[in-house]
Short mmCIF file of C-alpha atoms in Angstrom, two decimals:
data_model
loop_
_atom_site.label_atom_id
_atom_site.label_comp_id
_atom_site.label_asym_id
_atom_site.label_seq_id
_atom_site.Cartn_x
_atom_site.Cartn_y
_atom_site.Cartn_z
CA UNK A 15 28.37 -10.84 -27.80
CA UNK A 16 30.86 -10.03 -25.04
CA UNK A 17 31.03 -6.46 -26.27
CA UNK A 18 27.23 -6.11 -26.01
CA UNK A 19 27.27 -7.55 -22.49
CA UNK A 20 29.99 -5.12 -21.43
CA UNK A 21 28.23 -2.12 -22.99
CA UNK A 22 24.92 -3.11 -21.37
CA UNK A 23 26.59 -3.50 -17.98
CA UNK A 24 28.42 -0.17 -18.20
CA UNK A 25 25.29 1.71 -19.29
CA UNK A 26 23.26 0.08 -16.51
CA UNK A 27 25.91 0.85 -13.91
CA UNK A 28 26.20 4.51 -14.99
CA UNK A 29 22.42 5.00 -14.91
CA UNK A 30 22.11 3.36 -11.49
CA UNK A 31 25.03 5.28 -10.01
CA UNK A 32 23.56 8.54 -11.30
CA UNK A 33 20.15 7.78 -9.77
CA UNK A 34 21.83 6.58 -6.55
CA UNK A 35 23.75 9.86 -6.33
CA UNK A 36 20.62 11.94 -6.89
CA UNK A 37 18.77 10.01 -4.16
CA UNK A 38 21.69 10.12 -1.71
CA UNK A 39 22.24 13.87 -2.07
CA UNK A 40 18.52 14.55 -1.83
CA UNK A 41 18.12 12.28 1.22
CA UNK A 42 20.97 13.96 3.10
CA UNK A 43 20.16 17.54 2.12
CA UNK A 44 16.37 17.68 1.76
CA UNK A 45 15.19 14.49 3.54
CA UNK A 46 13.33 13.36 0.41
CA UNK A 47 13.87 10.61 -2.15
CA UNK A 48 12.79 11.95 -5.55
CA UNK A 49 13.24 8.56 -7.24
CA UNK A 50 11.97 6.05 -4.75
CA UNK A 51 9.05 4.25 -3.19
CA UNK A 52 7.34 5.63 -0.07
CA UNK A 53 6.13 3.05 2.43
CA UNK A 54 3.99 4.71 5.13
CA UNK A 55 3.34 3.03 8.42
CA UNK A 56 2.32 4.28 11.87
CA UNK A 57 4.64 6.98 13.10
CA UNK A 58 7.10 6.69 10.24
CA UNK A 59 7.55 6.71 6.48
CA UNK A 60 10.21 4.61 4.78
CA UNK A 61 11.57 5.67 1.42
CA UNK A 62 13.54 3.15 -0.63
CA UNK A 63 15.06 3.67 -4.05
CA UNK A 64 18.23 2.93 -6.05
CA UNK A 65 20.32 1.83 -3.09
CA UNK A 66 19.20 4.51 -0.63
CA UNK A 67 17.05 3.99 2.45
CA UNK A 68 15.48 6.96 4.26
CA UNK A 69 13.43 6.60 7.43
CA UNK A 70 11.39 9.58 8.65
CA UNK A 71 9.99 9.16 12.17
CA UNK A 72 7.17 11.46 13.29
CA UNK A 73 6.74 11.22 17.08
CA UNK A 74 3.12 11.45 18.21
CA UNK A 75 3.21 13.85 21.13
CA UNK A 76 0.47 16.01 22.60
CA UNK A 77 2.53 19.20 22.72
CA UNK A 78 3.64 18.99 19.08
CA UNK A 79 7.12 20.14 20.06
CA UNK A 80 8.95 17.00 19.07
CA UNK A 81 10.85 17.17 15.83
CA UNK A 82 10.96 14.70 12.98
CA UNK A 83 14.04 12.49 12.95
CA UNK A 84 15.60 11.16 9.77
CA UNK A 85 17.89 8.21 9.20
CA UNK A 86 19.68 7.61 5.89
CA UNK A 87 21.26 4.32 4.95
CA UNK A 88 22.20 2.01 2.10
CA UNK A 89 19.91 -0.70 0.73
CA UNK A 90 21.81 -3.25 -1.36
CA UNK A 91 18.75 -5.00 -2.82
CA UNK A 92 17.20 -1.78 -4.12
CA UNK A 93 20.46 -1.13 -5.99
CA UNK A 94 20.96 -4.61 -7.47
CA UNK A 95 17.42 -5.18 -8.79
CA UNK A 96 17.29 -2.00 -10.96
CA UNK A 97 20.88 -2.70 -12.06
CA UNK A 98 19.85 -6.12 -13.39
CA UNK A 99 16.61 -4.86 -14.95
CA UNK A 100 18.28 -1.95 -16.76
CA UNK A 101 21.10 -4.27 -17.86
CA UNK A 102 18.59 -6.69 -19.40
CA UNK A 103 16.68 -3.86 -21.08
CA UNK A 104 19.82 -2.34 -22.61
CA UNK A 105 21.08 -5.77 -23.69
CA UNK A 106 17.80 -6.56 -25.46
CA UNK A 107 17.85 -3.15 -27.17
CA UNK A 108 21.42 -3.77 -28.39
CA UNK A 109 20.46 -7.18 -29.78
CA UNK A 110 17.44 -5.70 -31.59
CA UNK A 111 19.56 -2.90 -33.07
CA UNK A 112 22.09 -5.48 -34.28
CA UNK A 113 19.34 -7.58 -35.92
CA UNK A 114 17.87 -4.51 -37.62
CA UNK A 115 21.29 -3.54 -38.97
CA UNK A 116 21.88 -7.05 -40.36
CA UNK A 117 18.45 -7.09 -41.96
CA UNK A 118 19.05 -3.67 -43.50
CA UNK A 119 22.42 -4.70 -44.97
CA UNK A 120 21.05 -7.84 -46.63
#
């Protein structure tokens, strides 16, 4: 059982770190979050996904000369929740595989 818990945690951590890396690189280089949720509101759009927070502020000016400003940060909750969900999913899959193997051997 401990082995299954460890495997599930490692798989979940690797998947989340990979998705975090993709989002962080994309947020810093392209100002987009490919794997995240967009939350529009007023003069800004917030993007949150896999531990990354991106805020795009669009100033409303008459001359149209103002540029969009971006702010990238870390969001702990959006990293922990997918980590737990993927961990549970992988753990359940490992238990089901184990039960199927036992049933097949009997």
